[in-house]
CSV table of C-alpha atoms in Angstrom, one decimal:
chain,number,residue,atom,x,y,z
A,62,MET,CA,0.6,-2.6,-1.1
A,63,LYS,CA,4.3,-4.0,-1.3
A,64,GLU,CA,3.2,-7.1,0.9
A,65,ILE,CA,0.5,-7.9,-1.9
A,66,GLN,CA,2.8,-7.9,-4.5
A,67,ASP,CA,5.2,-10.3,-2.4
A,68,ILE,CA,2.1,-12.6,-2.2
A,69,LEU,CA,1.0,-12.7,-5.6
A,70,LYS,CA,4.5,-13.5,-7.0
A,71,ALA,CA,4.6,-16.0,-3.9
A,72,TYR,CA,1.5,-17.9,-5.4
A,73,ALA,CA,2.5,-17.3,-8.9
A,74,LEU,CA,5.7,-19.7,-8.0
A,75,ALA,CA,3.8,-22.2,-5.8
A,76,SER,CA,1.1,-22.5,-8.4
A,77,GLU,CA,4.0,-23.3,-11.3
A,78,GLN,CA,5.4,-25.9,-8.4
A,79,GLY,CA,2.0,-27.3,-7.9
A,80,LYS,CA,1.9,-26.5,-4.6
A,81,GLN,CA,-1.5,-26.4,-2.0
A,82,THR,CA,-2.1,-22.5,-0.6
A,83,ALA,CA,-3.7,-20.5,1.8
A,84,LEU,CA,-4.1,-17.1,2.8
A,85,ALA,CA,-4.3,-15.8,6.3
A,86,THR,CA,-6.0,-12.3,6.6
A,87,VAL,CA,-6.8,-10.2,9.9
A,88,VAL,CA,-10.1,-9.0,9.2
A,89,LEU,CA,-10.7,-7.6,12.7
A,90,VAL,CA,-8.4,-6.5,15.7
A,91,GLU,CA,-10.0,-5.3,19.0
A,92,GLY,CA,-7.8,-3.1,21.2
A,93,SER,CA,-4.0,-3.4,20.3
A,94,ALA,CA,-2.2,-5.5,17.8
A,95,TYR,CA,1.2,-5.3,15.9
A,96,ARG,CA,-0.5,-5.7,12.2
A,97,ARG,CA,-4.0,-4.2,11.7
A,98,ALA,CA,-7.2,-5.5,9.9
A,99,GLY,CA,-5.7,-6.0,6.0
A,100,ALA,CA,-2.4,-7.7,6.9
A,101,ARG,CA,-1.8,-10.6,4.8
A,102,MET,CA,0.3,-13.7,4.6
A,103,LEU,CA,0.3,-16.9,1.9
A,104,VAL,CA,1.0,-20.2,3.4
A,105,THR,CA,2.2,-22.9,1.1
A,106,ASP,CA,1.3,-26.8,1.9
A,107,ASP,CA,5.2,-27.1,2.6
A,108,GLY,CA,5.4,-24.5,5.1
A,109,GLN,CA,6.5,-21.4,3.2
A,110,LEU,CA,5.4,-17.9,4.6
A,111,THR,CA,4.8,-14.9,2.6
A,112,GLY,CA,3.5,-11.5,4.1
A,113,ALA,CA,2.9,-11.7,7.9
A,114,ILE,CA,0.0,-11.1,10.4
A,115,SER,CA,2.0,-10.3,13.3
A,116,GLY,CA,5.2,-9.3,14.7
A,117,GLY,CA,6.2,-13.3,14.0
A,118,CYS,CA,4.6,-14.4,17.3
A,119,LEU,CA,1.6,-15.9,15.3
A,120,GLU,CA,2.8,-17.0,12.4
A,121,GLY,CA,3.6,-20.7,13.5
A,122,ASP,CA,0.2,-21.3,15.1
A,123,ALA,CA,-1.6,-19.8,11.6
A,124,LEU,CA,0.7,-22.3,9.8
A,125,ARG,CA,-0.7,-25.3,11.6
A,126,LYS,CA,-4.2,-23.7,11.2
A,127,ALA,CA,-3.8,-23.3,7.5
A,128,ARG,CA,-2.9,-26.6,6.8
A,129,LEU,CA,-5.6,-28.0,8.4
A,130,VAL,CA,-7.7,-25.5,6.1
A,131,MET,CA,-5.8,-26.8,3.0
A,132,ALA,CA,-6.8,-30.7,4.1
A,133,GLN,CA,-10.4,-29.5,4.5
A,134,GLN,CA,-11.0,-26.5,1.8
A,135,GLN,CA,-12.6,-24.8,4.3
A,136,PRO,CA,-12.3,-21.4,5.1
A,137,MET,CA,-11.8,-21.0,8.8
A,138,LEU,CA,-11.9,-18.1,11.7
A,139,VAL,CA,-9.1,-17.8,14.5
A,140,THR,CA,-9.0,-15.6,17.4
A,141,TYR,CA,-5.9,-14.9,19.3
A,142,ASP,CA,-7.2,-13.2,22.4
A,143,THR,CA,-4.4,-11.8,24.2
A,144,MET,CA,-5.9,-9.3,26.8
A,145,ASP,CA,-5.3,-12.0,29.1
A,146,ASP,CA,-2.7,-11.4,31.0
A,147,ASP,CA,-1.4,-14.9,31.0
A,148,ASP,CA,-1.1,-15.0,27.2
A,149,ALA,CA,2.0,-17.4,27.0
A,150,LYS,CA,-0.7,-20.0,27.4
A,151,LEU,CA,-1.4,-19.6,23.8
A,152,GLY,CA,2.0,-20.3,23.2
A,153,VAL,CA,2.8,-17.3,21.8
A,154,GLY,CA,3.6,-14.7,24.3
A,155,LEU,CA,1.8,-11.9,22.9
A,156,GLY,CA,1.6,-9.1,24.9
A,157,CYS,CA,-0.2,-7.0,22.7
A,158,ASN,CA,-3.6,-6.5,25.0
A,159,GLY,CA,-6.1,-7.4,21.9
A,160,ILE,CA,-8.2,-9.7,20.5
A,161,ILE,CA,-6.7,-10.5,16.9
A,162,HIS,CA,-9.0,-12.4,14.7
A,163,ILE,CA,-7.6,-14.2,11.1
A,164,LEU,CA,-9.6,-15.9,8.5
A,165,ILE,CA,-7.7,-18.3,6.8
A,166,GLU,CA,-9.1,-19.1,3.0
A,167,PRO,CA,-7.9,-22.1,0.9
A,168,ILE,CA,-7.2,-21.3,-2.8
A,169,HIS,CA,-8.8,-23.1,-5.1
A,170,PRO,CA,-7.2,-22.1,-8.7
A,171,GLN,CA,-10.1,-23.3,-10.8
A,172,ASN,CA,-11.8,-20.1,-9.3
A,173,SER,CA,-11.1,-17.5,-11.1
A,174,ASN,CA,-12.5,-15.1,-8.7
A,175,ASN,CA,-10.3,-16.1,-5.5
A,176,PRO,CA,-8.9,-13.8,-3.1
A,177,ILE,CA,-5.4,-13.7,-4.4
A,178,GLN,CA,-7.2,-13.5,-8.0
A,179,LEU,CA,-9.0,-10.8,-6.4
A,180,LEU,CA,-6.0,-9.0,-5.1
A,181,GLY,CA,-4.1,-9.5,-8.4
A,182,ILE,CA,-6.9,-7.4,-10.4
A,183,ALA,CA,-6.8,-5.0,-7.8
A,184,LEU,CA,-2.8,-4.4,-8.3
A,185,SER,CA,-3.2,-4.7,-12.2
A,186,LYS,CA,-5.1,-1.4,-12.3
A,187,ARG,CA,-3.5,1.9,-10.9
A,188,GLN,CA,-6.7,3.1,-9.2
A,189,ASN,CA,-8.2,2.9,-6.1
A,190,ALA,CA,-10.4,-0.2,-4.9
A,191,VAL,CA,-12.0,-1.8,-2.2
A,192,LEU,CA,-12.0,-5.5,-1.3
A,193,VAL,CA,-14.9,-7.0,0.7
A,194,THR,CA,-14.2,-10.2,3.6
A,195,LEU,CA,-17.1,-11.5,5.1
A,196,PHE,CA,-16.7,-13.6,8.3
A,197,SER,CA,-19.0,-14.7,11.0
A,198,LEU,CA,-18.0,-13.8,14.0
A,199,GLN,CA,-21.1,-15.4,16.5
A,200,ASN,CA,-20.8,-18.8,14.7
A,201,ARG,CA,-17.4,-20.0,14.0
A,202,LYS,CA,-18.9,-23.3,12.7
A,203,ALA,CA,-21.2,-21.6,10.1
A,204,GLU,CA,-20.1,-20.7,6.5
A,205,GLN,CA,-17.2,-18.1,6.5
A,206,PRO,CA,-17.7,-16.5,2.8
A,207,GLY,CA,-14.6,-15.2,2.8
A,208,THR,CA,-13.2,-12.4,0.3
A,209,CYS,CA,-16.1,-12.3,-1.9
A,210,LEU,CA,-16.1,-8.8,-3.5
A,211,LEU,CA,-13.4,-6.2,-5.1
A,212,LEU,CA,-15.1,-3.0,-6.5
A,213,SER,CA,-12.7,-0.8,-8.5
A,214,ASP,CA,-13.8,2.0,-10.8
A,215,GLY,CA,-17.3,1.1,-10.9
A,216,GLU,CA,-17.0,-2.3,-11.6
A,217,ALA,CA,-17.6,-5.3,-9.2
A,218,VAL,CA,-16.1,-8.7,-9.1
A,219,PHE,CA,-17.7,-11.2,-7.1
A,220,SER,CA,-16.4,-14.6,-5.8
A,221,PRO,CA,-19.4,-17.2,-5.6
A,222,LEU,CA,-22.2,-15.5,-3.6
A,223,ASN,CA,-26.1,-16.6,-3.7
A,224,ASP,CA,-28.1,-14.1,-1.8
A,225,GLU,CA,-28.6,-11.2,-4.1
A,226,VAL,CA,-29.4,-9.0,-1.0
A,227,LEU,CA,-26.5,-9.4,0.5
A,228,LYS,CA,-24.6,-8.9,-3.0
A,229,GLY,CA,-26.4,-5.6,-3.3
A,230,ALA,CA,-25.7,-4.3,0.6
A,231,LEU,CA,-22.0,-5.1,0.1
A,232,THR,CA,-21.9,-2.9,-3.3
A,233,ASN,CA,-23.4,-0.1,-1.4
A,234,ASP,CA,-21.3,0.0,1.2
A,235,ALA,CA,-18.0,-0.8,-1.0
A,236,LEU,CA,-18.9,2.3,-2.9
A,237,GLN,CA,-19.4,4.3,0.0
A,238,VAL,CA,-16.0,3.5,1.4
A,239,LEU,CA,-14.5,4.2,-2.2
A,240,ARG,CA,-16.0,7.5,-1.9
A,241,SER,CA,-15.1,8.0,1.6
A,242,ALA,CA,-11.0,6.6,0.9
A,243,GLN,CA,-12.1,4.5,4.7
A,244,SER,CA,-12.2,1.5,5.3
A,245,ILE,CA,-14.9,0.3,7.9
A,246,THR,CA,-16.3,-3.0,9.6
A,247,LYS,CA,-20.1,-3.7,9.3
A,248,THR,CA,-22.3,-6.1,10.8
A,249,TYR,CA,-24.6,-8.1,8.0
A,250,PHE,CA,-27.7,-10.0,8.2
A,251,ALA,CA,-28.6,-13.0,6.0
A,252,GLN,CA,-29.1,-16.7,6.8
A,253,THR,CA,-26.7,-16.0,9.6
A,254,ALA,CA,-25.2,-12.9,11.0
A,255,TYR,CA,-22.1,-11.8,9.1
A,256,THR,CA,-19.3,-9.4,9.8
A,257,GLY,CA,-17.5,-7.6,7.0
A,258,PHE,CA,-14.1,-6.0,6.4
A,259,VAL,CA,-14.7,-3.5,3.8
A,260,GLU,CA,-11.2,-2.2,3.0
A,261,TYR,CA,-10.2,0.1,1.3
A,262,LEU,CA,-6.8,-0.2,-1.3
A,263,LYS,CA,-4.7,2.0,-3.2
A,264,PRO,CA,-2.1,1.9,-5.7
A,265,ALA,CA,1.8,2.0,-4.4
A,266,ILE,CA,3.2,5.8,-4.6
A,267,SER,CA,4.6,6.4,-7.8
A,268,LEU,CA,8.0,8.3,-7.7
A,269,VAL,CA,9.7,9.7,-10.6
A,270,ILE,CA,13.0,10.4,-10.2
A,271,VAL,CA,14.4,13.1,-12.2
A,272,GLY,CA,18.5,12.7,-12.3
A,273,ALA,CA,20.5,9.4,-13.0
A,274,GLY,CA,23.4,10.0,-11.1
A,275,ASN,CA,24.7,7.6,-8.9
A,276,ASP,CA,23.3,9.2,-5.7
A,277,ALA,CA,19.8,9.0,-7.9
A,278,ILE,CA,20.2,4.9,-7.1
A,279,PRO,CA,20.2,4.6,-3.5
A,280,LEU,CA,16.9,6.0,-3.8
A,281,ASN,CA,15.5,4.0,-6.9
A,282,GLN,CA,16.7,1.3,-4.2
A,283,LEU,CA,15.2,1.9,-1.4
A,284,ALA,CA,11.9,2.9,-3.0
A,285,HIS,CA,11.8,-0.7,-4.7
A,286,VAL,CA,11.8,-1.9,-1.1
A,287,MET,CA,9.3,-0.4,-0.4
A,288,GLY,CA,7.1,-1.6,-3.2
A,289,TRP,CA,6.8,2.2,-4.9
A,290,ASP,CA,6.3,2.3,-8.8
A,291,ILE,CA,9.4,4.1,-10.0
A,292,THR,CA,10.2,6.3,-13.1
A,293,VAL,CA,13.7,7.6,-13.8
A,294,VAL,CA,14.0,10.3,-16.0
A,295,ASP,CA,17.1,11.8,-17.0
A,296,GLY,CA,18.5,14.4,-20.3
A,297,ARG,CA,21.6,12.1,-20.5
A,298,ALA,CA,21.3,9.1,-22.6
A,299,ASN,CA,24.6,7.8,-21.3
A,300,TYR,CA,23.3,7.8,-17.5
A,301,ALA,CA,19.6,7.0,-18.0
A,302,LEU,CA,20.5,3.2,-18.7
A,303,PRO,CA,17.7,0.6,-17.3
A,304,GLU,CA,20.6,-1.8,-15.9
A,305,ARG,CA,21.8,1.1,-13.6
A,306,PHE,CA,18.2,1.5,-11.9
A,307,PRO,CA,16.8,-2.3,-11.5
A,308,GLY,CA,13.3,-2.2,-10.1
A,309,ALA,CA,12.5,1.1,-12.1
A,310,LYS,CA,9.3,0.2,-14.2
A,311,GLN,CA,10.6,2.8,-16.7
A,312,VAL,CA,13.9,4.6,-17.4
A,313,ILE,CA,13.2,7.5,-19.6
A,314,VAL,CA,15.7,10.0,-21.5
A,315,ALA,CA,14.0,13.0,-22.2
A,316,LYS,CA,14.1,16.7,-22.1
A,317,PRO,CA,12.5,19.0,-19.5
A,318,GLU,CA,9.5,19.9,-21.7
A,319,GLN,CA,9.0,16.3,-22.6
A,320,VAL,CA,8.8,14.8,-19.0
A,321,LEU,CA,5.1,15.1,-18.3
A,322,THR,CA,4.1,13.8,-21.6
A,323,LYS,CA,6.0,10.7,-20.9
A,324,ILE,CA,4.8,9.9,-17.4
A,325,ALA,CA,1.0,9.5,-15.7
A,326,ALA,CA,1.0,11.8,-12.5
A,327,ASP,CA,-1.9,11.0,-10.5
A,328,GLY,CA,-2.7,12.0,-6.4
A,329,LEU,CA,0.2,9.4,-5.2
A,330,THR,CA,2.9,10.5,-7.5
A,331,ALA,CA,6.2,12.2,-6.2
A,332,ILE,CA,8.3,14.0,-8.4
A,333,VAL,CA,12.3,14.5,-6.6
A,334,LEU,CA,14.4,16.8,-8.7
A,335,MET,CA,18.1,15.9,-8.3
A,336,THR,CA,20.0,16.3,-11.9
A,337,HIS,CA,22.6,18.7,-10.6
A,338,ASN,CA,21.6,20.7,-13.4
A,339,TYR,CA,19.9,24.3,-12.6
A,340,ASN,CA,18.8,24.9,-15.9
A,341,TYR,CA,17.0,21.2,-16.8
A,342,GLU,CA,15.4,21.7,-13.2
A,343,ILE,CA,14.5,25.1,-13.9
A,344,ALA,CA,12.5,24.2,-16.8
A,345,LEU,CA,10.8,21.4,-15.3
A,346,LEU,CA,9.5,23.1,-12.4
A,347,LYS,CA,8.2,25.6,-14.7
A,348,GLU,CA,5.9,22.7,-16.2
A,349,LEU,CA,5.2,21.1,-12.7
A,350,LEU,CA,4.2,24.3,-11.0
A,351,PRO,CA,0.9,24.8,-12.8
A,352,LYS,CA,-0.2,20.9,-12.5
A,353,ALA,CA,-0.8,20.8,-8.6
A,354,MET,CA,1.4,18.2,-8.1
A,355,PRO,CA,1.1,16.2,-4.1
A,356,TYR,CA,5.0,16.2,-3.8
A,357,ILE,CA,7.7,18.0,-5.5
A,358,GLY,CA,10.9,17.5,-4.1
A,359,VAL,CA,13.9,19.7,-5.0
A,360,LEU,CA,17.5,18.5,-4.0
A,361,GLY,CA,20.1,20.9,-2.7
A,362,PRO,CA,20.1,24.2,-0.3
A,363,LYS,CA,16.8,26.1,0.1
A,364,LYS,CA,18.7,29.6,-1.8
A,365,LYS,CA,18.7,26.8,-4.8
A,366,LEU,CA,14.9,26.7,-5.0
A,367,ASP,CA,14.3,30.5,-4.0
A,368,ARG,CA,16.5,31.3,-6.6
A,369,MET,CA,14.6,29.2,-9.5
A,370,LEU,CA,11.2,30.8,-8.1
A,371,ALA,CA,12.3,34.2,-8.5
A,372,GLU,CA,13.2,33.5,-12.0
A,373,LEU,CA,10.5,31.7,-12.8
A,374,GLU,CA,8.4,35.0,-11.5
A,375,ASP,CA,10.4,37.3,-13.1
A,376,GLY,CA,9.8,35.5,-16.7
A,377,GLY,CA,6.3,36.4,-16.0
A,378,MET,CA,5.2,33.2,-14.0
A,379,SER,CA,2.4,33.4,-11.2
A,380,ILE,CA,3.1,31.0,-8.6
A,381,THR,CA,0.3,30.9,-5.9
A,382,PRO,CA,1.0,29.8,-2.1
A,383,GLN,CA,-1.4,26.8,-3.0
A,384,GLN,CA,1.3,26.0,-5.4
A,385,LEU,CA,4.3,26.3,-3.5
A,386,GLN,CA,2.6,24.4,-0.6
A,387,ASN,CA,3.6,20.8,-2.1
A,388,VAL,CA,7.2,22.0,-2.7
A,389,TYR,CA,9.6,20.7,-0.8
A,390,GLY,CA,13.2,21.9,-0.9
A,391,PRO,CA,15.4,21.0,0.8
A,392,VAL,CA,13.9,17.6,-0.1
A,393,GLY,CA,13.8,15.3,3.0
A,394,LEU,CA,13.1,15.0,6.8
A,395,ASP,CA,15.6,16.7,8.9
A,396,ILE,CA,17.2,13.2,10.2
A,397,GLY,CA,20.9,14.2,9.8
A,398,SER,CA,21.6,12.7,6.9
A,399,GLU,CA,25.4,12.5,5.4
A,400,GLY,CA,25.6,10.5,2.2
A,401,SER,CA,23.9,9.4,-0.9
A,402,GLU,CA,22.2,6.4,1.1
A,403,GLU,CA,21.2,8.5,4.1
A,404,ILE,CA,19.7,11.3,2.1
A,405,ALA,CA,17.6,8.9,0.5
A,406,LEU,CA,16.3,7.1,3.5
A,407,SER,CA,15.1,11.1,4.4
A,408,ILE,CA,13.5,11.6,1.2
A,409,VAL,CA,11.7,8.4,0.9
A,410,ALA,CA,10.5,8.8,5.0
A,411,GLU,CA,9.0,12.6,3.5
A,412,ILE,CA,7.2,11.4,0.8
A,413,LYS,CA,5.6,8.9,2.8
A,414,ALA,CA,4.4,11.5,5.5
A,415,VAL,CA,3.3,14.0,3.1
A,416,LEU,CA,1.3,11.3,0.9
A,417,SER,CA,-0.2,10.0,4.3
A,418,GLY,CA,-0.9,13.0,5.9
A,419,ARG,CA,1.0,12.4,8.5
A,420,LYS,CA,3.6,14.9,10.1
A,421,GLY,CA,7.0,12.9,10.5
A,422,TYR,CA,7.8,13.4,14.2
A,423,SER,CA,8.5,10.6,16.9
A,424,LEU,CA,5.7,8.3,17.6
A,425,LYS,CA,6.4,8.9,21.3
A,426,GLN,CA,5.2,12.2,20.8
A,427,LYS,CA,2.0,11.1,19.5
A,428,ALA,CA,-0.6,11.3,22.1
A,429,MET,CA,-3.3,8.8,20.3
A,430,ALA,CA,-3.1,5.1,19.6
A,431,ILE,CA,-0.7,4.6,16.7
A,432,HIS,CA,-3.0,3.0,14.8
A,433,THR,CA,-6.7,4.3,13.9
A,434,PRO,CA,-9.1,1.4,14.2
A,435,GLU,CA,-11.4,1.0,11.0
A,436,PRO,CA,-14.9,2.8,12.1
A,437,GLU,CA,-17.5,0.0,12.9
A,438,VAL,CA,-20.9,0.7,11.3
A,439,LYS,CA,-23.9,-0.8,12.6
C-alpha cells in the first residue's frame, strides 16, 4: 500500500506540473522474479520514476517503453523472459529465472476512472477492495483494456468497457476474490481471449501507539516509512504533541477508558502499550482484552504483563486463552534489540509478521518459494 501512496502523491505533483504519465504494472509472473504481480511504477514524460517493478534492472527499459506508450496513447504489454541463461541479451541481466509480464498504461486525466483514479478511490476508503486488470497474452497487438474495474464494499466502478457479459463475469470474480481475500489470475473470452489479474487490495496497517515518550518517536518514524496509518495516544498533554510525531494521522490526549472511543479499530489494527505508566496500561488493557484485537503489544518484561493479567483476574475479570493469543509481551521479535530504534524495528517486524499470518523466522529456513503465486483459474 505504501507504493500506491507514493504513486498517488507523485501523480498529483506531475499533474500540477502538466506532465504526461504512464503506469507500469506487473500483471503476471511465471517462475521467479524480484517483484510479484501488483507491483507498480509511475513514469513521467521527463523520466521520473515512482515505485518499482523489479530490483532496478527493468526500470530503464520500462522507461523507454513508457515514453512510447505516452506518445502513442495506447497501453502496451511488455514481456521479459529471464528463463534463458543468456538473459544478458535483454540488456538487463536479471538472473531471476522467470517470465515477467508488465502492462504499461497511459494515464488520461480527463478519464475520471483512469487507473490512478481507481487506485485513489481504493486508498481513500479504509476497506478491502479488488482491482481488475485485463490484458491479452495471446495477441499483444490486440486491444489491451488495462485497469478496468474497482470493487469495494459491494460498489463497482468501471473504466470504459463495452462488453456487458464480460463486465458481469469480472464483477462475479471480483466478489469471489473479495470474499476469499486472495488474488487470482483468470482467462476470459470476449472478442478475443483476455487474461485478468483480479487483485485483492487491503488497507494499510493501522498502528495505535499508546505512549508519547521519546522511545515512541522511532516507532512512529519507522511505521511512517512503512506507510502505516498511525495514531499516538497519551494522557499527558505536554507529550502528546503533533510536532513530536510527524506522519501520525492523529495525536490524541485521552484517559484509558476514552481510547477506544477515539480510534476506529479493525482487523488490521495493532496497539502497542508503551506509556511506562503501569496504572494507565492496566486500565487500558482491561478495555482491550474483550474486544478481540488482532494485536496488542505490551512493552516491558514478561513479569509486568503477568502481574497486570493477575490483577485483572483478581478484580473479577475472566480472561480466556483466545484473548491472550493476540497479546504480545514482551513486545517485538527477538533480534537482539538495544535502544529505542532497534526496539522499534523489532516491534514493527513482529506486527507485520502477525498480521500477515507469518512466523517471523529467517527466509533461509523456508523450504518453499518466498512468494506464493496467485492461483490461475480457468
